[in-house]
XYZ file of C-alpha atoms in Angstrom:
767
model
C -8.958 20.533 19.934
C -10.876 22.652 17.089
C -10.110 21.477 13.508
C -7.252 23.834 11.928
C -7.371 23.261 7.867
C -3.751 22.235 6.680
C -1.689 24.548 5.188
C -2.173 23.196 1.185
C -5.762 23.611 1.640
C -5.896 26.908 -0.254
C -4.020 25.072 -3.334
C -6.454 22.234 -2.676
C -9.360 24.771 -3.213
C -7.739 26.093 -6.665
C -7.123 22.473 -7.497
C -10.608 21.310 -6.623
C -12.162 24.168 -8.650
C -9.975 23.371 -12.155
C -11.098 19.611 -11.683
C -14.620 20.440 -11.436
C -14.225 22.698 -14.486
C -12.756 19.801 -16.277
C -15.717 17.432 -15.750
C -18.189 20.461 -16.772
C -16.894 21.344 -19.572
C -15.941 17.845 -20.946
C -19.294 16.189 -19.774
C -20.769 15.760 -23.756
C -16.823 14.841 -24.926
C -16.565 11.705 -22.337
C -16.005 8.329 -24.230
C -16.989 4.741 -22.238
C -13.179 4.090 -22.518
C -13.026 4.309 -18.616
C -10.592 7.645 -19.237
C -10.972 10.458 -17.214
C -11.245 14.056 -18.791
C -8.086 15.293 -17.116
C -6.038 12.325 -18.435
C -7.122 13.254 -22.147
C -5.815 16.556 -22.193
C -3.144 15.481 -24.156
C -5.180 12.769 -26.532
C -4.509 13.151 -30.690
C -6.856 15.342 -32.134
C -7.913 17.171 -29.368
C -7.783 21.089 -29.639
C -7.052 22.852 -26.013
C -10.243 25.167 -24.935
C -9.692 28.869 -25.218
C -11.132 31.215 -22.785
C -13.604 32.554 -25.698
C -15.324 29.352 -25.581
C -16.270 29.984 -22.307
C -19.846 31.587 -21.753
C -19.560 34.988 -20.298
C -20.808 33.929 -16.933
C -21.513 30.803 -14.677
C -25.297 31.052 -15.354
C -24.841 31.457 -18.924
C -22.776 28.245 -18.436
C -26.076 26.359 -16.721
C -28.345 27.746 -19.788
C -25.887 26.317 -22.097
C -25.363 22.951 -20.552
C -28.972 22.080 -18.770
C -27.986 18.701 -18.010
C -24.498 20.074 -15.997
C -25.499 20.053 -12.281
C -22.177 21.408 -10.844
C -20.306 24.708 -11.148
C -16.567 25.366 -9.684
C -16.719 26.449 -6.067
C -15.486 30.058 -7.004
C -18.104 30.937 -9.022
C -20.832 29.450 -6.408
C -21.209 32.794 -4.995
C -22.148 34.673 -8.091
C -24.807 32.222 -8.749
C -26.213 32.721 -5.191
C -26.118 36.628 -5.598
C -27.997 36.139 -9.241
C -30.598 33.978 -7.711
C -29.722 30.954 -8.772
C -28.765 27.576 -6.654
C -25.660 25.662 -7.363
C -26.656 22.803 -5.351
C -29.059 19.784 -5.842
C -30.769 17.333 -3.593
C -30.496 13.424 -4.444
C -33.378 11.318 -3.560
C -32.291 10.885 0.439
C -32.453 14.881 0.601
C -28.865 15.554 0.912
C -27.019 18.388 -0.205
C -24.286 17.034 -2.448
C -21.606 18.648 -5.229
C -24.050 17.986 -8.506
C -21.586 17.029 -11.171
C -20.088 13.961 -9.960
C -16.120 13.891 -9.953
C -14.979 10.324 -8.843
C -13.860 9.990 -5.080
C -10.483 8.094 -6.622
C -10.036 11.750 -8.512
C -10.671 13.485 -5.404
C -8.062 11.133 -3.035
C -5.711 11.684 -5.787
C -5.553 15.322 -6.018
C -5.404 16.094 -2.330
C -2.887 13.417 -1.772
C -1.194 15.705 -4.800
C -2.047 18.883 -2.863
C -0.579 17.572 0.315
C 2.544 16.543 -1.238
C 3.489 19.860 -2.792
C 2.521 21.560 0.573
C 0.995 25.331 -0.591
C 0.812 27.314 -3.142
C 4.315 28.483 -3.280
C 5.713 25.201 -3.489
C 3.440 24.582 -6.523
C 4.719 27.877 -7.696
C 8.536 26.566 -6.984
C 8.177 23.498 -9.508
C 8.237 26.064 -12.563
C 10.769 28.160 -11.220
C 13.387 29.159 -13.782
C 16.257 25.897 -13.444
C 14.257 24.232 -10.702
C 14.237 20.388 -10.349
C 11.719 18.952 -8.600
C 11.300 15.171 -7.609
C 8.367 13.353 -6.627
C 8.471 9.532 -5.331
C 4.814 8.151 -5.607
C 5.453 4.281 -4.207
C 3.895 1.506 -5.757
C 0.328 1.398 -7.991
C 0.568 4.831 -9.356
C 0.637 5.816 -12.904
C 3.577 8.376 -13.281
C 1.912 9.577 -16.193
C -1.369 10.229 -14.539
C 0.941 12.500 -11.560
C 1.906 14.812 -14.477
C -1.516 14.926 -15.880
C -3.189 16.119 -12.602
C -0.557 18.517 -11.862
C -1.287 20.071 -15.667
C -4.588 20.067 -15.303
C -5.403 21.291 -11.502
C -2.064 22.435 -9.886
C 0.676 24.127 -12.704
C -0.779 27.351 -14.544
C -3.107 26.998 -16.698
C -1.291 28.113 -19.323
C 1.858 26.122 -18.597
C 3.627 23.974 -21.949
C 4.500 20.457 -20.091
C 6.706 18.415 -22.361
C 8.027 14.993 -21.831
C 11.762 14.674 -22.321
C 12.155 12.539 -25.288
C 9.305 14.677 -27.017
C 11.741 17.859 -26.603
C 12.391 18.982 -30.019
C 12.785 22.458 -31.574
C 9.340 23.363 -29.992
C 8.480 27.279 -30.968
C 8.709 28.158 -27.593
C 10.966 26.715 -24.314
C 8.327 24.602 -22.496
C 7.410 25.462 -19.017
C 8.079 22.333 -17.331
C 10.108 19.189 -18.774
C 9.253 15.582 -17.337
C 11.400 13.069 -16.803
C 9.531 9.626 -15.838
C 11.485 6.873 -14.412
C 9.600 3.517 -14.037
C 10.346 1.032 -11.682
C 12.358 -1.047 -13.912
C 14.161 1.532 -15.432
C 17.110 1.256 -13.480
C 18.876 -1.203 -15.779
C 17.533 0.578 -18.566
C 18.756 4.096 -17.810
C 22.179 2.326 -17.573
C 22.366 0.453 -20.644
C 19.643 1.537 -22.980
C 20.120 4.338 -25.007
C 16.785 5.934 -25.240
C 16.398 6.126 -21.501
C 19.397 7.853 -21.375
C 18.746 10.090 -23.371
C 15.677 10.652 -21.746
C 17.771 11.670 -18.773
C 20.365 13.828 -20.422
C 17.858 15.779 -22.616
C 15.553 16.699 -19.835
C 18.416 17.727 -17.703
C 19.927 19.742 -20.427
C 16.758 21.326 -21.498
C 16.783 25.289 -20.402
C 13.499 25.013 -18.422
C 12.482 23.402 -15.359
C 12.710 19.982 -14.757
C 10.384 16.951 -12.689
C 11.416 13.700 -12.225
C 8.736 11.542 -11.352
C 9.545 7.830 -10.179
C 7.777 5.289 -8.324
C 10.864 4.624 -6.230
C 14.188 6.958 -6.202
C 16.177 4.100 -6.129
C 15.398 3.327 -9.515
C 17.586 6.701 -10.489
C 20.922 5.729 -11.068
C 23.246 6.733 -8.267
C 25.285 9.294 -9.468
C 22.597 11.185 -10.235
C 20.204 10.703 -7.104
C 23.219 11.660 -4.941
C 22.957 15.133 -6.878
C 19.343 15.528 -6.612
C 17.147 17.325 -3.844
C 15.270 15.552 -1.379
C 12.237 14.032 -3.077
C 8.741 14.616 -2.526
C 7.219 11.702 -1.311
C 3.459 11.391 -2.391
C 1.646 11.761 1.020
C -0.387 8.542 2.173
C -4.279 9.014 3.367
C -4.260 11.153 6.339
C -7.009 12.597 8.595
C -6.776 15.893 6.595
C -6.847 14.462 3.213
C -9.830 12.455 4.334
C -11.693 15.505 5.741
C -11.107 17.233 2.077
C -12.041 14.208 0.202
C -15.428 14.059 2.684
C -16.075 17.920 2.127
C -15.557 17.743 -2.043
C -17.483 14.583 -1.813
C -20.389 15.185 0.719
C -20.983 18.792 0.730
C -22.032 21.512 -2.272
C -20.702 24.045 -0.059
C -17.434 22.298 0.939
C -18.388 22.682 4.630
C -18.666 19.801 7.029
C -19.157 19.362 10.912
C -15.207 19.992 12.000
C -15.963 17.508 14.692
C -15.699 14.539 11.925
C -12.495 15.178 12.215
C -12.213 13.649 15.903
C -14.225 10.974 14.487
C -11.688 9.704 11.988
C -8.952 7.013 12.471
C -5.441 8.390 13.268
C -3.042 8.756 10.343
C -1.420 5.676 10.524
C -4.770 3.412 10.498
C -5.950 5.534 7.397
C -2.648 5.101 5.777
C -3.146 1.198 5.504
C -6.554 1.680 4.211
C -6.834 0.306 0.340
C -8.486 2.393 -2.246
C -11.539 0.190 -2.047
C -12.166 0.645 1.470
C -12.420 4.257 1.129
C -14.830 4.076 -1.494
C -16.943 1.779 0.682
C -16.830 4.674 3.580
C -17.702 7.562 1.224
C -20.886 5.449 0.213
C -22.179 6.027 4.037
C -25.295 8.876 3.905
C -23.651 11.733 6.241
C -19.981 12.850 7.030
C -20.050 11.888 10.282
C -21.257 7.953 8.594
C -18.401 8.068 6.848
C -16.153 9.042 9.459
C -17.616 6.046 11.384
C -17.692 3.728 8.645
C -13.570 4.500 8.074
C -13.145 3.448 11.968
C -14.718 0.310 11.705
C -12.614 -0.557 8.628
C -9.460 0.627 9.968
C -9.722 -1.730 12.982
C -8.304 -5.167 11.757
C -7.215 -8.131 13.973
C -3.669 -8.118 12.097
C -3.049 -4.398 13.866
C -3.237 -6.139 17.642
C -0.363 -8.109 19.080
C -2.053 -9.545 22.351
C 1.588 -11.386 22.741
C 4.074 -9.403 24.330
C 7.415 -10.530 26.230
C 6.289 -10.209 29.457
C 4.275 -13.831 28.338
C 7.584 -15.455 27.272
C 11.067 -16.166 29.086
C 14.030 -18.082 28.306
C 15.105 -16.602 25.363
C 18.722 -15.861 26.407
C 20.570 -13.091 24.832
C 17.914 -13.231 21.941
C 15.226 -11.783 24.566
C 17.547 -9.547 26.128
C 18.122 -7.661 22.693
C 14.350 -7.570 22.309
C 13.673 -6.201 25.329
C 16.484 -3.275 24.963
C 14.971 -2.356 21.566
C 11.393 -2.572 22.911
C 12.532 -0.396 25.456
C 14.317 2.144 22.587
C 10.965 2.192 20.588
C 9.120 3.226 23.358
C 11.343 6.032 23.963
C 11.767 7.180 21.046
C 8.110 7.225 20.921
C 7.707 9.218 24.091
C 10.274 11.805 22.608
C 13.043 10.809 25.137
C 15.627 9.425 22.690
C 16.816 10.796 19.393
C 16.173 7.843 16.502
C 20.220 8.405 15.683
C 20.487 6.578 19.330
C 18.166 3.949 18.632
C 19.310 0.120 18.149
C 17.379 -0.541 14.826
C 17.770 -4.162 13.896
C 18.551 -7.716 14.937
C 18.845 -10.802 13.551
C 17.680 -13.913 15.422
C 19.229 -17.163 14.147
C 18.620 -21.220 15.285
C 17.269 -24.359 14.672
C 14.030 -23.906 12.700
C 10.960 -24.285 14.870
C 12.497 -22.534 17.794
C 10.211 -19.395 18.103
C 12.373 -16.315 16.004
C 8.865 -15.138 14.612
C 7.204 -15.665 18.046
C 9.830 -13.602 19.695
C 9.502 -10.964 17.069
C 5.582 -10.493 17.372
C 6.047 -10.109 21.441
C 8.163 -7.591 20.646
C 5.394 -5.989 18.585
C 3.077 -6.591 21.536
C 5.094 -5.348 23.856
C 5.801 -1.808 22.160
C 2.211 -1.091 20.734
C 3.864 -1.271 17.435
C 2.032 -2.455 14.183
C 3.842 -5.476 12.840
C 4.698 -5.727 9.275
C 6.090 -9.562 7.686
C 7.729 -10.251 4.953
C 10.012 -12.642 3.111
C 11.927 -12.866 0.003
C 10.151 -16.205 -0.845
C 7.112 -14.025 -0.773
C 8.437 -11.184 -2.782
C 10.227 -13.415 -5.524
C 6.405 -15.112 -5.826
C 5.212 -11.755 -7.284
C 7.234 -12.406 -10.720
C 10.258 -11.215 -12.483
C 12.832 -9.183 -10.976
C 10.760 -5.762 -11.164
C 7.719 -7.138 -9.512
C 10.166 -8.881 -6.783
C 11.600 -5.156 -6.240
C 8.285 -3.442 -5.937
C 6.882 -5.743 -3.105
C 9.985 -5.839 -1.038
C 10.341 -1.531 -1.144
C 6.006 -1.744 -0.613
C 6.749 -4.245 2.359
C 9.089 -1.458 3.818
C 7.003 1.448 2.666
C 3.696 -0.145 4.352
C 6.043 -0.133 7.679
C 7.016 3.414 7.406
C 3.736 4.707 7.110
C 2.744 2.684 9.869
C 5.436 3.673 12.363
C 6.093 2.909 15.189
C 6.190 -0.506 13.568
C 8.870 -3.455 13.524
C 9.035 -5.126 10.162
C 9.935 -8.968 10.375
C 11.833 -10.874 7.274
C 11.461 -14.306 7.784
C 14.342 -16.871 6.284
C 16.404 -13.514 5.428
C 18.928 -15.986 4.319
C 16.829 -16.349 0.788
C 18.377 -12.876 -0.044
C 21.707 -14.880 -1.025
C 25.563 -13.941 -0.721
C 27.488 -12.412 -3.560
C 30.452 -14.530 -2.433
C 28.510 -17.446 -3.357
C 30.803 -19.572 -5.671
C 27.560 -21.047 -7.274
C 27.338 -18.768 -10.572
C 23.920 -19.590 -11.853
C 21.445 -16.451 -11.730
C 24.670 -14.188 -10.614
C 23.258 -11.486 -11.978
C 20.258 -11.400 -10.674
C 21.105 -12.147 -7.016
C 23.685 -9.204 -7.034
C 20.810 -7.326 -8.135
C 18.538 -8.379 -5.066
C 21.269 -7.977 -2.418
C 22.379 -4.475 -3.971
C 18.604 -3.051 -4.195
C 18.423 -4.836 -0.096
C 21.135 -3.153 0.936
C 19.643 0.334 -0.481
C 16.224 -0.477 1.432
C 18.284 -1.368 4.932
C 20.271 1.727 4.361
C 17.099 3.851 4.454
C 15.920 2.451 7.556
C 18.403 4.990 9.130
C 15.878 7.766 8.236
C 12.627 5.639 8.690
C 12.310 7.141 12.140
C 10.204 4.619 14.172
C 10.894 1.510 11.988
C 12.992 -1.407 13.321
C 13.675 -4.623 11.415
C 13.933 -7.973 12.720
C 15.263 -10.745 10.124
C 15.346 -14.544 11.351
C 17.162 -16.830 9.514
C 18.179 -20.815 10.187
C 21.423 -20.624 8.442
C 23.394 -17.302 9.206
C 26.499 -18.219 7.242
C 24.219 -17.939 3.475
C 24.011 -14.486 4.231
C 25.812 -11.932 2.270
C 28.169 -10.123 4.927
C 27.920 -6.446 3.917
C 23.885 -7.402 4.991
C 25.342 -8.179 8.632
C 27.447 -5.805 9.142
C 26.564 -3.147 12.111
C 24.248 -0.053 10.407
C 22.538 -2.557 8.846
C 22.515 -5.761 11.169
C 22.829 -4.031 14.794
C 23.019 -7.110 16.571
C 22.845 -11.100 16.280
C 21.452 -13.426 18.225
C 20.998 -17.228 18.715
C 17.373 -18.007 19.862
C 17.343 -21.155 21.991
C 14.096 -23.441 22.417
C 11.244 -21.772 24.270
C 10.978 -21.481 27.973
C 8.347 -22.739 30.695
C 6.476 -19.404 30.135
C 6.648 -19.153 26.164
C 5.240 -22.682 26.502
C 2.558 -21.921 29.029
C 1.401 -19.107 26.645
C 1.075 -21.028 23.520
C -0.637 -23.877 25.464
C -2.961 -21.787 27.004
C -3.752 -20.139 23.749
C -4.306 -23.153 22.044
C -6.420 -24.904 24.412
C -8.755 -21.524 25.683
C -10.415 -21.026 29.046
C -10.811 -23.625 31.674
C -7.476 -25.297 32.087
C -6.385 -25.622 35.344
C -2.966 -24.939 36.824
C -1.924 -28.510 37.689
C -3.029 -29.700 34.168
C -0.759 -26.975 32.457
C 1.820 -27.830 34.496
C 1.782 -31.396 33.154
C 1.584 -29.924 29.780
C 4.613 -27.762 30.239
C 6.741 -30.579 31.536
C 5.440 -32.513 28.526
C 6.228 -29.847 26.204
C 9.423 -28.730 27.560
C 12.592 -29.126 25.063
C 10.444 -29.291 22.022
C 10.480 -26.184 19.399
C 7.624 -23.448 18.863
C 7.067 -25.344 15.853
C 6.388 -29.111 17.797
C 3.957 -27.629 20.195
C 1.716 -25.991 17.251
C 1.951 -29.562 15.408
C 0.959 -30.883 18.801
C -1.937 -28.843 19.006
C -3.176 -29.239 15.449
C -2.808 -32.904 15.909
C -5.058 -33.186 19.190
C -7.618 -31.171 17.439
C -7.663 -33.520 14.621
C -7.962 -36.558 17.045
C -10.656 -34.441 18.817
C -12.854 -34.084 15.533
C -12.433 -37.659 14.413
C -14.081 -38.467 17.748
C -16.708 -35.491 17.382
C -15.648 -34.210 20.456
C -13.535 -31.048 21.847
C -10.059 -31.523 22.086
C -8.737 -32.751 25.742
C -6.249 -32.239 27.806
C -5.276 -36.139 27.556
C -5.096 -35.605 23.636
C -2.655 -32.940 23.837
C -0.309 -34.838 26.005
C -0.524 -37.647 23.411
C 0.403 -35.802 20.801
C 3.546 -34.251 22.634
C 4.455 -37.636 23.144
C 4.423 -37.553 26.867
C 2.789 -41.082 27.291
C 4.561 -43.226 30.235
C 5.325 -45.811 27.680
C 7.022 -43.762 25.271
C 9.650 -42.445 27.792
C 13.044 -44.189 28.515
C 13.841 -43.057 31.856
C 17.082 -44.642 32.049
C 17.813 -42.401 28.772
C 16.757 -39.461 30.422
C 18.775 -39.927 33.686
C 22.249 -40.551 31.550
C 21.164 -37.060 29.293
C 20.442 -35.368 32.702
C 23.661 -36.315 34.316
C 25.779 -35.622 31.271
C 24.156 -31.971 30.681
C 24.642 -31.217 34.659
C 27.900 -32.446 34.346
C 28.748 -29.853 31.856
C 27.612 -27.204 34.024
C 29.086 -28.149 37.158
C 32.173 -28.524 35.480
C 32.230 -24.907 33.589
C 31.152 -23.205 36.708
C 34.073 -24.330 38.775
C 36.434 -23.771 35.917
C 34.864 -20.233 35.219
C 34.569 -20.820 31.358
C 31.838 -18.738 31.677
C 27.950 -18.239 32.763
C 25.540 -21.173 32.417
C 22.343 -20.026 31.510
C 19.994 -22.692 30.657
C 20.140 -26.950 31.261
C 17.417 -28.538 29.274
C 16.361 -32.060 28.126
C 14.703 -32.070 24.494
C 13.208 -34.591 22.782
C 16.241 -36.036 21.162
C 18.878 -35.422 23.723
C 19.538 -32.501 26.214
C 21.631 -28.930 26.035
C 23.484 -26.721 28.139
C 23.843 -23.109 27.176
C 26.990 -21.147 28.207
C 27.915 -17.281 27.846
C 31.518 -17.644 27.537
C 33.824 -15.090 29.496
C 36.359 -13.482 27.878
C 39.126 -15.593 27.790
C 43.357 -15.127 26.714
C 43.571 -18.486 25.285
C 46.606 -19.250 26.773
C 47.245 -22.980 27.226
C 45.397 -23.338 30.536
C 42.255 -21.613 29.052
C 42.485 -24.245 26.140
C 42.828 -27.127 28.452
C 39.809 -25.704 30.700
C 37.730 -25.797 27.586
C 38.479 -29.608 26.833
C 37.817 -30.541 29.988
C 34.376 -28.502 29.888
C 33.514 -30.280 26.566
C 34.502 -33.897 28.135
C 32.633 -33.216 31.101
C 29.167 -34.715 29.923
C 31.378 -37.757 29.304
C 32.921 -37.677 32.686
C 29.560 -37.537 34.688
C 28.129 -40.716 32.827
C 31.398 -42.819 33.346
C 31.492 -41.451 36.967
C 27.826 -42.456 37.724
C 26.982 -44.883 35.376
C 29.868 -46.589 34.811
C 30.278 -46.433 31.138
C 30.022 -43.577 28.315
C 27.474 -44.029 25.405
C 28.087 -42.925 22.206
C 26.079 -39.637 21.755
C 29.606 -37.837 23.180
C 30.404 -38.239 19.463
C 29.005 -38.400 16.107
C 28.707 -35.310 14.118
C 31.267 -32.286 13.629
C 29.764 -30.661 16.193
C 29.907 -32.959 19.226
C 31.716 -33.171 22.282
C 34.365 -35.265 21.078
C 34.756 -33.784 17.825
C 35.320 -30.720 19.404
C 37.324 -31.317 21.882
C 39.587 -33.505 19.651
C 39.609 -30.029 17.098
C 41.003 -27.949 20.024
C 43.416 -30.609 21.189
C 45.230 -30.722 17.528
C 44.659 -27.085 17.121
C 47.034 -26.740 20.239
C 49.630 -28.175 18.284
C 48.918 -27.058 14.397
C 47.375 -23.458 14.607
C 47.962 -21.990 18.169
C 51.506 -22.722 18.238
C 51.215 -23.722 21.876
C 52.029 -27.515 21.494
C 54.476 -30.052 19.551
C 55.154 -28.511 16.617
C 56.366 -24.960 18.417
C 55.538 -21.683 17.212
C 54.383 -23.025 13.854
C 50.776 -22.470 11.885
C 50.446 -25.498 10.168
C 47.721 -25.405 7.229
C 47.003 -29.282 8.103
C 43.509 -30.990 7.988
C 43.279 -32.523 11.344
C 42.213 -35.797 10.141
C 45.670 -35.859 8.047
C 47.851 -34.463 11.211
C 46.085 -37.704 13.078
C 47.427 -40.452 10.534
C 50.674 -39.795 12.122
C 50.750 -42.757 15.263
C 52.718 -40.508 17.548
C 50.226 -37.286 16.890
C 47.226 -39.499 17.392
C 48.791 -40.800 20.916
C 50.030 -37.588 22.066
C 46.226 -35.882 21.227
C 44.848 -38.984 22.798
C 46.661 -38.412 25.917
C 45.658 -34.757 26.288
C 41.908 -35.696 25.782
C 42.267 -38.311 28.289
C 43.880 -35.818 30.622
C 41.144 -33.124 30.133
C 38.893 -35.869 31.179
C 40.362 -36.625 34.076
C 40.391 -33.281 35.046
C 36.602 -33.027 34.856
C 36.529 -36.117 36.623
C 38.004 -34.918 39.515
C 35.667 -31.926 39.883
C 32.844 -33.985 39.509
C 33.947 -36.503 42.030
C 34.208 -34.113 44.572
C 30.551 -32.897 43.385
C 29.132 -36.672 43.467
C 26.205 -36.090 45.661
C 25.234 -32.703 44.106
C 25.392 -33.912 40.432
C 23.094 -36.692 41.051
C 20.502 -34.036 42.688
C 20.834 -31.946 40.069
C 20.322 -34.659 37.242
C 17.311 -35.913 39.231
C 16.066 -32.374 39.303
C 16.584 -31.750 35.654
C 14.489 -35.252 35.324
C 11.678 -33.877 37.128
C 11.187 -30.470 35.521
C 12.865 -30.725 32.259
C 14.471 -27.499 32.117
C 16.632 -25.686 34.686
C 17.124 -21.762 34.041
C 16.634 -18.254 35.817
C 16.476 -18.452 39.774
C 16.102 -22.477 39.584
C 19.194 -23.022 37.758
C 21.033 -20.178 39.623
C 20.228 -21.951 42.892
C 21.933 -25.110 41.588
C 24.907 -23.106 40.579
C 25.645 -21.172 43.765
C 25.589 -24.900 45.248
C 28.427 -25.531 42.881
C 29.849 -22.133 43.853
C 30.296 -23.044 47.377
C 32.566 -26.172 47.031
C 35.990 -25.557 47.187
C 37.272 -24.989 43.878
C 40.284 -26.098 42.123
C 43.667 -24.311 42.162
C 44.097 -21.524 39.709
C 40.442 -21.871 38.505
C 38.396 -18.831 37.537
C 35.264 -18.341 39.285
C 32.396 -16.264 37.207
C 29.702 -15.275 39.592
C 25.866 -14.947 38.430
C 26.462 -11.137 37.613
C 29.293 -11.746 35.427
C 28.974 -10.364 31.869
C 28.469 -12.054 29.070
C 31.271 -12.310 26.368
C 29.943 -9.523 24.205
C 31.321 -11.418 20.990
C 28.368 -13.504 19.423
C 31.149 -16.119 18.291
C 31.309 -17.340 21.665
C 28.041 -17.698 22.674
C 27.605 -21.598 22.301
C 24.965 -24.325 22.901
C 26.408 -27.243 24.576
C 25.373 -30.691 24.736
C 22.409 -31.602 22.062
C 22.229 -35.475 23.040
C 20.697 -37.559 19.680
C 19.562 -41.095 19.383
C 19.135 -41.651 22.943
C 22.690 -40.509 23.959
C 24.101 -37.406 24.785
C 26.118 -35.067 22.582
C 27.018 -31.826 22.256
C 27.225 -29.160 19.747
C 28.691 -25.802 19.294
C 26.267 -23.037 17.632
C 28.205 -20.233 16.394
C 27.209 -16.877 14.631
C 28.893 -15.960 11.103
């Protein structure tokens, strides 16, 4: 496809001519202070250059300044017609522009031209009553924007005045500039000087240009009335083509095929200024393009891990797959961005692989992965530095679309409802800024947000509302396929399928962090002995030595968790999605069905909660203490539900009364304790009857769980199908394998977390 110059090319040609003119006429006036000619136009004591100061022709310029080796492009033809030569050749024989214009200036100029868009766009800035907003992003000096515009793009005789310098000029300025820096948001509202700048600038009888690093720094009441900002264009193929032509060719012409050899716009937008300068040192335009392509390819842009490499993340995995599908559909143009689910919060215990899941999403979608965290941003310095780092992270994702931005440990943002008053003002400003950034995602097409946390209840409620966080999902322990991928990546090639099976079984029930830690430990042991890591090293690090196992304990936990699964399936409470043995016990995961919570429903929940105890007593003749313990255990949850029947549900002994009374206080009354105890014993007896009818099935299912460590997918469904074939108790509600999970994340529970050698249960809920 032939290269077509962008719409802003004529504007860039005229601006480049004026920039070169700056360097030509001020060469002798430069000082070694690092400043550029166009940056010193307004320096103290400087007199403006008049047209009479110029020589009569370009050839006279050259004669008057024998050291000058370049003239503006629009004068080159005149020089050639007079048998002059505006070109120079360096020691390598390259035909270069003669007077050196720094490539950083060229890049800045052409990005500005691409931002403004055309000659007409530049003229619109100085039209009567015009208001223009330019948003620069990070690492751009706001004053430089105004100075470059005045020196190269605005009319040469335009009088540009900053708002606070407005006085009683002899004539009305052609443009009033208001600069709002990244730290001015508070100042604009509370400092008289900054407020005066805005007011005086906006009331001036002349066009206004507002230059800001981030429009969020403009007060809300003003920002909502301003026109859409012109965002400073990033490096792109068109911009780089203009830079190469101006930097490497005195004629301004290069082979158009260079355009096809350049990296794409997303990759160029990620390049640092230093990388661009390095590439421009290559000898030819084609060599520059080749070097840019090399620099644009970084390991961080490749994500070999995909969702096909993992399994067993439950509802979190289902949401991840839907979001990836949406992003791919948007990229293909078949779905509008407004119809795409843009964000998700993955929560759960430490080390379960929440960030691992986000990485797999990026790999499946072929999207750029951008990572950030409040801890990292806050480490940049004070509030202004922190907010700049946060916005830069989102800007990087927007420039790299399609992209997935991952914010780890998002709970560090805080909660404005936190009763702790220390740093309240700081916390409020951070949350408010983050809310604005989240709201901007709706217009940042191609950017999805994945947030992770161990503590969802510590996040401000305004952040979690739909539109900012579209979905929430509890992330369970990694499944066999995810574990296999982690282990294969850690061990490398040459590991047999038999060895991998042993390793997966040993790692089952552990977190992604456990596997990573075991790999590091195994490598350390191997280094200490001066050899490569072996499978046995890793097995030992995973704690799978025979002497470390307790078969009796494993059997008890397996019976406990399978008891939950069988009773829950028989009563139709919900759909069991996973039964697993962990290093500390076991877990049974269930997606609860939507219930009416009538008394029979609550009794079924009690039976389900105590089914693990019932299974232990039925097969082993005793119950371990692990069914109790913490406030999220089987026994604690069952006791709370049984007490709430009386206290809060209006279905028990107190009648239709809601009592704001702690369960502990209620149970100090002997008759209440007796009644609640009887209710719990009846529930355990109900679970026991269900399990007695399926005793052999319970034993066989528990044995299988001990052998494989985890039941899910087809293997789990085969066992649950056997459960369903049995005759069900009257009045039960059977759920088939295709029954929908409850859409309310409040009822997605994790049951059965055996600790300290015994089985307990835990109820994990979203906020």
